[in-house]
Short mmCIF file of C-alpha atoms in Angstrom, two decimals:
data_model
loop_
_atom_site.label_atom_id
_atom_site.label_comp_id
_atom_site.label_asym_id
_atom_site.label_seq_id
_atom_site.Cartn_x
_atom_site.Cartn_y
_atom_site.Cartn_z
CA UNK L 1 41.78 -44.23 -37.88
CA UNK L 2 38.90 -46.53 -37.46
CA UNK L 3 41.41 -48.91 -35.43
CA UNK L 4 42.22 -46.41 -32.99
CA UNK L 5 38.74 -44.87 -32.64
CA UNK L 6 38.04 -48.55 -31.48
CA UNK L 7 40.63 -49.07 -29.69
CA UNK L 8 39.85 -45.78 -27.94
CA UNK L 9 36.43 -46.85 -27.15
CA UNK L 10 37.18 -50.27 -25.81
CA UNK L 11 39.80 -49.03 -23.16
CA UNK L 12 37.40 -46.05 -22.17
CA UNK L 13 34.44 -48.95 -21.60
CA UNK L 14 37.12 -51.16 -19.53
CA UNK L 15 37.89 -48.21 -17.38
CA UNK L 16 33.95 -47.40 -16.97
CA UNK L 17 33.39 -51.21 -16.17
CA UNK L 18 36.22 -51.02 -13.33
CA UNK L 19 35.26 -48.09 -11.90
CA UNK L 20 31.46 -49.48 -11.72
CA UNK L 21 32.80 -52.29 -10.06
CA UNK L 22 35.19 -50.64 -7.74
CA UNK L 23 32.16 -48.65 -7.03
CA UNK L 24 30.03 -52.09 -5.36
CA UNK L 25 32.97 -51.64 -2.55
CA UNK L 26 31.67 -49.42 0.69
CA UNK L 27 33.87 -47.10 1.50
CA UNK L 28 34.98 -48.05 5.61
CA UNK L 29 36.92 -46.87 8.45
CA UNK L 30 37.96 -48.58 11.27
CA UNK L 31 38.57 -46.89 14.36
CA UNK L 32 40.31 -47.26 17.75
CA UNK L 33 41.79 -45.23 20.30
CA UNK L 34 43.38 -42.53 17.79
CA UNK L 35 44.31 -45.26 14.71
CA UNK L 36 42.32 -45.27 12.12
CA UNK L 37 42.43 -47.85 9.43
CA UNK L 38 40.71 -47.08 6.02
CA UNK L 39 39.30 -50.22 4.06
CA UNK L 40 36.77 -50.92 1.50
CA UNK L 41 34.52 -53.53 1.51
CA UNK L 42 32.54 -56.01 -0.90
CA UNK L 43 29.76 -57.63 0.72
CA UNK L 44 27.62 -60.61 -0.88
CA UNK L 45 25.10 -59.61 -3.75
CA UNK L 46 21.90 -61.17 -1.78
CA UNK L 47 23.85 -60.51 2.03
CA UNK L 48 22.12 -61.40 5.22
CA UNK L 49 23.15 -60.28 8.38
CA UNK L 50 22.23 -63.62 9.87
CA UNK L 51 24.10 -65.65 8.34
CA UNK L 52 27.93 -66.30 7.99
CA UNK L 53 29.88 -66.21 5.15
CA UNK L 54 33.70 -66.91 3.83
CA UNK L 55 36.09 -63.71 4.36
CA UNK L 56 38.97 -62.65 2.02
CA UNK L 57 40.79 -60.04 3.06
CA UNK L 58 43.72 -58.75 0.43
CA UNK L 59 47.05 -56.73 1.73
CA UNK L 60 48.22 -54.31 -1.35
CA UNK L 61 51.49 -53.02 -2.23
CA UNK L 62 53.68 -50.32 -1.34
CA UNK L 63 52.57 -48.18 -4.47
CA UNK L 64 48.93 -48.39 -3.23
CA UNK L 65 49.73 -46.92 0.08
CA UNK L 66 47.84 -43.71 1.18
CA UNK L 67 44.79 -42.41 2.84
CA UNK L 68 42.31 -42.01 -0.62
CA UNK L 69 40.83 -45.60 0.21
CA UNK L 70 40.44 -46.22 -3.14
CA UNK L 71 43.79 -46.83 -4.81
CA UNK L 72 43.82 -50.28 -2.52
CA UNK L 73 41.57 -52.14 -5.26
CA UNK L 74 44.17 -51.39 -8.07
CA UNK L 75 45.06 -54.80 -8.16
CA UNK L 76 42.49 -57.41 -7.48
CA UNK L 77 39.69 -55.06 -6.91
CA UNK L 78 37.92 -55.73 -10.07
CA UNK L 79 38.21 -59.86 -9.82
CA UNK L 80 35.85 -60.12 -6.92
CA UNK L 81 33.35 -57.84 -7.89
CA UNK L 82 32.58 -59.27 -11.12
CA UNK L 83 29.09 -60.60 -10.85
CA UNK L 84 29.88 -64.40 -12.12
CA UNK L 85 32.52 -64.39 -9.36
CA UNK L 86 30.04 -62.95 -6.99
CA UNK L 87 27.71 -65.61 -8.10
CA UNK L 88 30.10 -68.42 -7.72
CA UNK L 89 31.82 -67.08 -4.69
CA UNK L 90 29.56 -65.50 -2.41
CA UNK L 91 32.14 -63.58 -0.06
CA UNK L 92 32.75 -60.79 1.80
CA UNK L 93 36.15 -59.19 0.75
CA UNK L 94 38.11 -56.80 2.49
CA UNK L 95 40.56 -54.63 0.71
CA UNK L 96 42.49 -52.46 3.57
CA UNK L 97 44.96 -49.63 3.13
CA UNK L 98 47.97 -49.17 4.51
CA UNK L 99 49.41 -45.96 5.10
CA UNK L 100 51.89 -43.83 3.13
CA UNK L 101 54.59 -44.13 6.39
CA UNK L 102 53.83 -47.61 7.46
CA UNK L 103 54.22 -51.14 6.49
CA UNK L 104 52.09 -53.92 6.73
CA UNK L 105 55.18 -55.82 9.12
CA UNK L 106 58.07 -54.95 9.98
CA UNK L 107 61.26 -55.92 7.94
CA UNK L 108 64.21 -54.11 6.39
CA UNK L 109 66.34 -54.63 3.51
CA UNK L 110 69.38 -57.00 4.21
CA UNK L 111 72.25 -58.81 2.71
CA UNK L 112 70.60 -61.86 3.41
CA UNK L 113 70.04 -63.31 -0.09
CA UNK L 114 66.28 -63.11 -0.51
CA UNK L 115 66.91 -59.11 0.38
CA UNK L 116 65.32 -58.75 3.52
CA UNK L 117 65.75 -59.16 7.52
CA UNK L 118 62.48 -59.82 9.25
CA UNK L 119 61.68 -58.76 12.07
CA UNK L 120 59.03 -60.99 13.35
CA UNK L 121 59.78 -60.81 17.14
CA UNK L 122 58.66 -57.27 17.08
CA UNK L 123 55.11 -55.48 17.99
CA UNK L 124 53.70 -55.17 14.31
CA UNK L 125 52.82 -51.96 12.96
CA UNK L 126 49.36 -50.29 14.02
CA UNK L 127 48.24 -51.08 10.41
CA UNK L 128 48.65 -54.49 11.27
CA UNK L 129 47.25 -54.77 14.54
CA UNK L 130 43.93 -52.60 13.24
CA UNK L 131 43.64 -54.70 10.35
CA UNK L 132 43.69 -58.00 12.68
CA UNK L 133 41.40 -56.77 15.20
CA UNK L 134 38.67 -55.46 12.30
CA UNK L 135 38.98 -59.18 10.66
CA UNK L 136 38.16 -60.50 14.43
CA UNK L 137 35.17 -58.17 14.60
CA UNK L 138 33.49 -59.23 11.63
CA UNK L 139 34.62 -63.07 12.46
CA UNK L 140 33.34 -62.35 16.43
CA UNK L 141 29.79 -60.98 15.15
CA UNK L 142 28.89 -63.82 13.15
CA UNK L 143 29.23 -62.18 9.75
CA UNK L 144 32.26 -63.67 8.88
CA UNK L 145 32.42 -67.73 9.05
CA UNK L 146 35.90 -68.63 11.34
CA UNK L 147 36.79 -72.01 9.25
CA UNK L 148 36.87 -69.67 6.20
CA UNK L 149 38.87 -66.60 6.53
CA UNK L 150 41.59 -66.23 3.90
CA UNK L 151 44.54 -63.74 3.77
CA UNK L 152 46.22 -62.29 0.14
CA UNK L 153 48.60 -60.03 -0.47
CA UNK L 154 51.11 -58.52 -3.34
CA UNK L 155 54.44 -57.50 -2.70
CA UNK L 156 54.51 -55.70 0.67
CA UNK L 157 51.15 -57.15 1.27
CA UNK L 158 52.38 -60.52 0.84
CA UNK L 159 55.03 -59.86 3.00
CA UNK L 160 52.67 -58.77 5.85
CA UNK L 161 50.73 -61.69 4.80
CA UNK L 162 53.16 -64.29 5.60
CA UNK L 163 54.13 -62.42 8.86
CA UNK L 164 50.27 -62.50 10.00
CA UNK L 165 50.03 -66.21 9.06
CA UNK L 166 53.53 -66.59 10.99
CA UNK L 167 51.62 -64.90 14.38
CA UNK L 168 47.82 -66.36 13.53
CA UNK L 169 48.60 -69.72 12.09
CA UNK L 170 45.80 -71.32 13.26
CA UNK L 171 43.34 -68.01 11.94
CA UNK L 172 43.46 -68.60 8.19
CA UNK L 173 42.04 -71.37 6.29
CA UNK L 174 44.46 -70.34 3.43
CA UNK L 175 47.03 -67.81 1.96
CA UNK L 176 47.64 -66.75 -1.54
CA UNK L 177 50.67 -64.58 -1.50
CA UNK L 178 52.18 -62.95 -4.75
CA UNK L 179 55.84 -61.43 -5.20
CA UNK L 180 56.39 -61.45 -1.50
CA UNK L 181 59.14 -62.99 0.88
CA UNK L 182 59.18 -64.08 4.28
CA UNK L 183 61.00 -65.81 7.45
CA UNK L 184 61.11 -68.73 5.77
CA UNK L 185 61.96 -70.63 9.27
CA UNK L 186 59.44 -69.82 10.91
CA UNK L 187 56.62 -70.28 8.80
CA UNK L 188 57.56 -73.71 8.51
CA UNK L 189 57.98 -73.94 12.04
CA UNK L 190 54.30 -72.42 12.33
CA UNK L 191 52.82 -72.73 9.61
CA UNK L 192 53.30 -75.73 7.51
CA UNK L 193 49.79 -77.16 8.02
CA UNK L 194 47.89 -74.28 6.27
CA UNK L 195 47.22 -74.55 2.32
CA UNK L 196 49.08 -72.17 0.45
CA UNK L 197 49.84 -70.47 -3.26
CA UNK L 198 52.68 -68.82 -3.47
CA UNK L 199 53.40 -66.95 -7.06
CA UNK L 200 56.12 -65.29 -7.96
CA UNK L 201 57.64 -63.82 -11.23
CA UNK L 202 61.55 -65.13 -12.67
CA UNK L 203 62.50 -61.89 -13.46
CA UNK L 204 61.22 -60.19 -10.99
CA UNK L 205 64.24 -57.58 -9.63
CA UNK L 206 62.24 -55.73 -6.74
CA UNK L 207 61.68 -58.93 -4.71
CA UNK L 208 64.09 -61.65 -5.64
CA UNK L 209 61.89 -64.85 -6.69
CA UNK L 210 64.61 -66.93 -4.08
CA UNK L 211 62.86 -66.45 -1.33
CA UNK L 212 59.92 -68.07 -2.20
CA UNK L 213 61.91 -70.55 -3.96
CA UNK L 214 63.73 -71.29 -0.52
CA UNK L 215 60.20 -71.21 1.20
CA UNK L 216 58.32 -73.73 -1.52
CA UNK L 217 61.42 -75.89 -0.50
CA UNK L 218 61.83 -75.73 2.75
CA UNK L 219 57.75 -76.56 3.07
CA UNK L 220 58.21 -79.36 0.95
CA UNK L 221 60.64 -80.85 2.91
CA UNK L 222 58.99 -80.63 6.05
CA UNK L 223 56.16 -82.65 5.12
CA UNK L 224 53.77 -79.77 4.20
CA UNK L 225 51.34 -81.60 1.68
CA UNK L 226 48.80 -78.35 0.42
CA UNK L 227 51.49 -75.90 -0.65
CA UNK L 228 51.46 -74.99 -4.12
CA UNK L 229 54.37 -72.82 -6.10
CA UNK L 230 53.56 -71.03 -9.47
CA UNK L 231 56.53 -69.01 -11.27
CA UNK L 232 56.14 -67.35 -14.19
CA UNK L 233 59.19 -67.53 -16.82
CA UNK L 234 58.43 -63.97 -18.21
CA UNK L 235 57.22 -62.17 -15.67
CA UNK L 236 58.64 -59.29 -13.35
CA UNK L 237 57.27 -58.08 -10.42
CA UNK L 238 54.17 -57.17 -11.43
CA UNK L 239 53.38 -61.28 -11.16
CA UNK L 240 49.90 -60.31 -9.72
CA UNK L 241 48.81 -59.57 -13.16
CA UNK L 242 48.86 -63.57 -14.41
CA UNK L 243 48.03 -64.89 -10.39
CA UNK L 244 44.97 -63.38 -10.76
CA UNK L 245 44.55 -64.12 -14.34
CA UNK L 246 44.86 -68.08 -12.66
CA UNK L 247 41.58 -70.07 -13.47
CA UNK L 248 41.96 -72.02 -10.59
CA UNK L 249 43.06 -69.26 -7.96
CA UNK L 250 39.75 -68.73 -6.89
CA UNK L 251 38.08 -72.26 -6.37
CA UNK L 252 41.15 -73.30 -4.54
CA UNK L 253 40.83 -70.65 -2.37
CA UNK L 254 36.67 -71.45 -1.02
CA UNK L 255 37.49 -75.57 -0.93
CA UNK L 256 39.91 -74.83 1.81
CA UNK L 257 38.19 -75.04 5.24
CA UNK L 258 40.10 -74.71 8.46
CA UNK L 259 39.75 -78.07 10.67
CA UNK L 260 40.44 -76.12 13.98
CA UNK L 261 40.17 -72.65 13.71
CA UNK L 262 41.56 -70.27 16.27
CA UNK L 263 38.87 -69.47 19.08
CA UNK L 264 37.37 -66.32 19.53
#
């Protein structure tokens, strides 16, 4: 009984601590013409106005989709905000949402054998387009340092994430992406210069691990020299779980710098 009254306790304290964290995001919406775009935000601990600093901006899943602005920091939420990363990493982070009848790109299931047909040559979805034009905002006002933006994403995030880097390729001074797929020729084509972690789970059966198999490859072969594969033997989808769990995920991410960032 004792065990359980414990074990009780501990999980209600781990929810408290989550939410308190959660809580250090601003709630945010972004607004033009008649799109909005709901985000939360997670600004420095000691922030100044005046000065620039690195911007990470994560893309969630499909299951996170909606207009609450809160179910967005589900997964990953919690890793920035806690105060020794904030300490470590002074950042700004950017966790947007995505609407319950939209995508982050557009794509559609295929009998291609990683599962999908992209459809890169198309106008993105307004979540897309809002999302890009709020990271320019905060990079065009000084707030957000251009040779250190960096783009995430889970699952349909990371799929938006590697169709973003495929259009912006010269925007991001690295991606992380986890349990996602992508054109695989053309972000070699465009893309093979920017550092990248891709992690993906062997048994995952909602987004077949080949495609990023195929892209880890293909990268390799091209010459691309800062891309970096993880799988994870037991792991299904829900990969995210043990990529953010990665000791090294984070400092990899700040000692990237982009040479030649994109101009305003």
């Amino acid at each position: 009984m004792k065990k359980i009254a414990c074990l009780t306790f501990l999980l209600c304290f781990c929810r408290f601590t989550m939410a308190q964290q959660q809580d250090l995001y601003q709630k945010k919406v972004y607004i033009q013409g008649k799109d909005t775009l709901r985000y939360r935000i997670l600004y420095p601990e000691h922030y100044r106005p005046s000065k620039s600093y690195p911007l990470i901006v994560f893309m969630h899943g499909s299951g996170e989709r909606g207009n609450d602005n809160g179910a967005q920091l589900l997964h990953g939420g919690d890793l920035f905000a806690k105060d020794k990363i904030r300490d470590h990493f002074p950042a700004i982070v950017v966790f947007p949402q995505c609407p319950k009848d939209s995508t982050w790109s557009r794509f559609k299931r295929g009998n291609d054998p990683s599962g999908f047909t992209f459809l890169t040559e198309e106008t993105p979805p307004v979540p897309q387009l809002l999302l890009k034009n709020l990271m320019d905002s905060l990079r065009n006002n000084g707030h957000a340092d251009r040779k250190r933006i960096y783009l995430g994403g889970l699952s349909l995030g990371a799929i938006g994430a590697y169709d973003m880097l495929i259009r912006y390729p010269n925007y991001f001074a690295a991606v992380f992406a986890i349990c996602g797929a992508g054109n695989v020729p053309l972000l070699v084509k465009n893309a093979k210069h920017v550092p990248m972690w891709i992690f993906h789970g062997a048994l995952d059966n909602v987004v077949l691990p080949y495609a990023n198999r195929e892209l880890y490859k293909a990268m390799i072969t091209s010459g691309a020299k800062e891309v970096n594969y993880t799988e994870y033997p037991k792991a299904n989808h829900n990969s995210w779980d043990s990529a953010f769990a990665e000791p090294k995920l984070l400092p990899w991410i700040f000692s990237n710098k982009n040479k030649k960032p994109a101009a305003p």
